[in-house]
Amino acid sequence: MAHPEESPESQLVRELKGLSREQAGLWFWSALQYITDAAAAHRDEELFRAARKMGMAALSQGIPLPLSAEYVLCPVCHAYPGQNCVNVPGHVLEDELHPERVERGRKLRELIEHK
């Protein structure tokens, strides 16, 4: 609930301080999904590169990686975070992602959690 004499900035700071680490992570990855959706819609490689940088910065600050491997760079087809993988001979796609990408995401989450 807002306090009558509180500035909009103070309200925002109070609201942000009330977020748990998990909630902040969900907000971040949700917002990043909007960016990657826009990148896909506009076929904008720069937006995909920006999303990758943002994801790396978030991980460096301890924001937990979501379970979806779509937020890591694919080691097979080099799809950016948020991009679907593309068919590559000899590499089967499972749910629009290469298994190697899913494994990379799992290993990255494990490493970050044990830091």
CSV table of C-alpha atoms in Angstrom, one decimal:
chain,number,residue,atom,x,y,z
A,1,MET,CA,0.0,0.0,0.0
A,2,ALA,CA,1.3,3.4,-0.9
A,3,HIS,CA,2.1,6.0,1.7
A,4,PRO,CA,0.4,9.4,1.0
A,5,GLU,CA,3.6,11.5,1.2
A,6,GLU,CA,5.9,9.0,-0.4
A,7,SER,CA,7.4,9.9,-3.8
A,8,PRO,CA,6.9,7.6,-6.8
A,9,GLU,CA,10.6,6.8,-6.6
A,10,SER,CA,10.4,5.9,-3.0
A,11,GLN,CA,7.5,3.6,-3.7
A,12,LEU,CA,9.4,1.9,-6.5
A,13,VAL,CA,12.5,1.4,-4.2
A,14,ARG,CA,10.3,0.0,-1.4
A,15,GLU,CA,8.6,-2.4,-3.9
A,16,LEU,CA,11.9,-3.6,-5.3
A,17,LYS,CA,13.4,-4.2,-1.9
A,18,GLY,CA,10.4,-6.4,-1.2
A,19,LEU,CA,11.3,-8.8,-4.1
A,20,SER,CA,12.9,-12.0,-3.2
A,21,ARG,CA,15.9,-13.1,-5.3
A,22,GLU,CA,13.7,-15.7,-7.0
A,23,GLN,CA,11.0,-13.2,-7.8
A,24,ALA,CA,13.7,-10.8,-9.2
A,25,GLY,CA,15.0,-13.6,-11.4
A,26,LEU,CA,11.6,-14.4,-12.7
A,27,TRP,CA,11.0,-10.8,-13.6
A,28,PHE,CA,14.3,-10.5,-15.3
A,29,TRP,CA,14.0,-13.7,-17.4
A,30,SER,CA,10.4,-12.8,-18.3
A,31,ALA,CA,11.5,-9.4,-19.5
A,32,LEU,CA,14.4,-10.9,-21.4
A,33,GLN,CA,11.8,-13.2,-23.1
A,34,TYR,CA,10.0,-10.2,-24.4
A,35,ILE,CA,13.2,-8.9,-25.9
A,36,THR,CA,14.1,-12.1,-27.6
A,37,ASP,CA,10.5,-12.4,-28.9
A,38,ALA,CA,10.9,-9.0,-30.4
A,39,ALA,CA,14.3,-10.0,-31.8
A,40,ALA,CA,12.7,-13.0,-33.5
A,41,ALA,CA,9.8,-11.0,-34.8
A,42,HIS,CA,12.1,-8.4,-36.4
A,43,ARG,CA,14.9,-10.8,-37.2
A,44,ASP,CA,17.2,-8.5,-35.3
A,45,GLU,CA,20.6,-10.1,-34.5
A,46,GLU,CA,21.6,-7.1,-32.5
A,47,LEU,CA,18.7,-7.6,-30.1
A,48,PHE,CA,19.7,-11.3,-29.7
A,49,ARG,CA,23.3,-10.2,-29.0
A,50,ALA,CA,22.0,-7.7,-26.4
A,51,ALA,CA,19.9,-10.3,-24.8
A,52,ARG,CA,22.9,-12.6,-24.5
A,53,LYS,CA,24.9,-9.8,-22.8
A,54,MET,CA,22.1,-9.1,-20.4
A,55,GLY,CA,21.8,-12.8,-19.6
A,56,MET,CA,25.5,-13.0,-18.9
A,57,ALA,CA,25.4,-10.0,-16.7
A,58,ALA,CA,22.5,-11.4,-14.8
A,59,LEU,CA,24.3,-14.7,-14.2
A,60,SER,CA,27.4,-12.9,-13.1
A,61,GLN,CA,25.3,-11.2,-10.4
A,62,GLY,CA,23.8,-14.4,-9.2
A,63,ILE,CA,20.4,-14.2,-10.8
A,64,PRO,CA,19.4,-17.8,-11.0
A,65,LEU,CA,19.2,-19.3,-14.5
A,66,PRO,CA,15.7,-20.6,-15.3
A,67,LEU,CA,15.3,-24.3,-16.1
A,68,SER,CA,14.9,-23.7,-19.8
A,69,ALA,CA,18.1,-24.0,-21.8
A,70,GLU,CA,16.9,-21.5,-24.3
A,71,TYR,CA,18.7,-18.8,-22.3
A,72,VAL,CA,22.2,-20.2,-23.1
A,73,LEU,CA,24.1,-20.1,-26.4
A,74,CYS,CA,23.7,-23.3,-28.4
A,75,PRO,CA,27.1,-25.1,-28.8
A,76,VAL,CA,25.8,-26.9,-32.0
A,77,CYS,CA,24.1,-24.2,-34.1
A,78,HIS,CA,25.2,-21.1,-32.1
A,79,ALA,CA,21.6,-19.9,-31.6
A,80,TYR,CA,21.5,-17.0,-29.3
A,81,PRO,CA,19.6,-17.0,-26.0
A,82,GLY,CA,15.9,-16.8,-26.9
A,83,GLN,CA,16.4,-18.2,-30.4
A,84,ASN,CA,15.2,-21.6,-31.4
A,85,CYS,CA,17.9,-24.0,-32.6
A,86,VAL,CA,18.1,-24.8,-36.3
A,87,ASN,CA,18.5,-28.2,-37.9
A,88,VAL,CA,22.1,-29.3,-38.3
A,89,PRO,CA,23.0,-32.7,-39.9
A,90,GLY,CA,23.7,-35.3,-37.2
A,91,HIS,CA,22.1,-33.3,-34.4
A,92,VAL,CA,18.5,-34.1,-33.5
A,93,LEU,CA,16.3,-31.3,-32.3
A,94,GLU,CA,14.2,-32.0,-29.2
A,95,ASP,CA,11.5,-29.5,-28.4
A,96,GLU,CA,13.2,-26.9,-30.7
A,97,LEU,CA,16.5,-27.2,-28.8
A,98,HIS,CA,19.6,-29.4,-29.3
A,99,PRO,CA,20.3,-31.9,-26.5
A,100,GLU,CA,23.8,-30.4,-26.2
A,101,ARG,CA,22.2,-27.0,-25.4
A,102,VAL,CA,20.0,-28.5,-22.8
A,103,GLU,CA,23.0,-30.2,-21.2
A,104,ARG,CA,25.0,-26.9,-21.4
A,105,GLY,CA,22.2,-25.2,-19.5
A,106,ARG,CA,22.1,-27.9,-16.9
A,107,LYS,CA,25.8,-27.8,-16.3
A,108,LEU,CA,25.8,-24.0,-16.1
A,109,ARG,CA,23.0,-24.0,-13.6
A,110,GLU,CA,24.9,-26.6,-11.5
A,111,LEU,CA,28.1,-24.6,-11.6
A,112,ILE,CA,26.3,-21.4,-10.6
A,113,GLU,CA,24.4,-23.0,-7.8
A,114,HIS,CA,27.6,-24.5,-6.3
A,115,LYS,CA,29.5,-21.2,-6.5
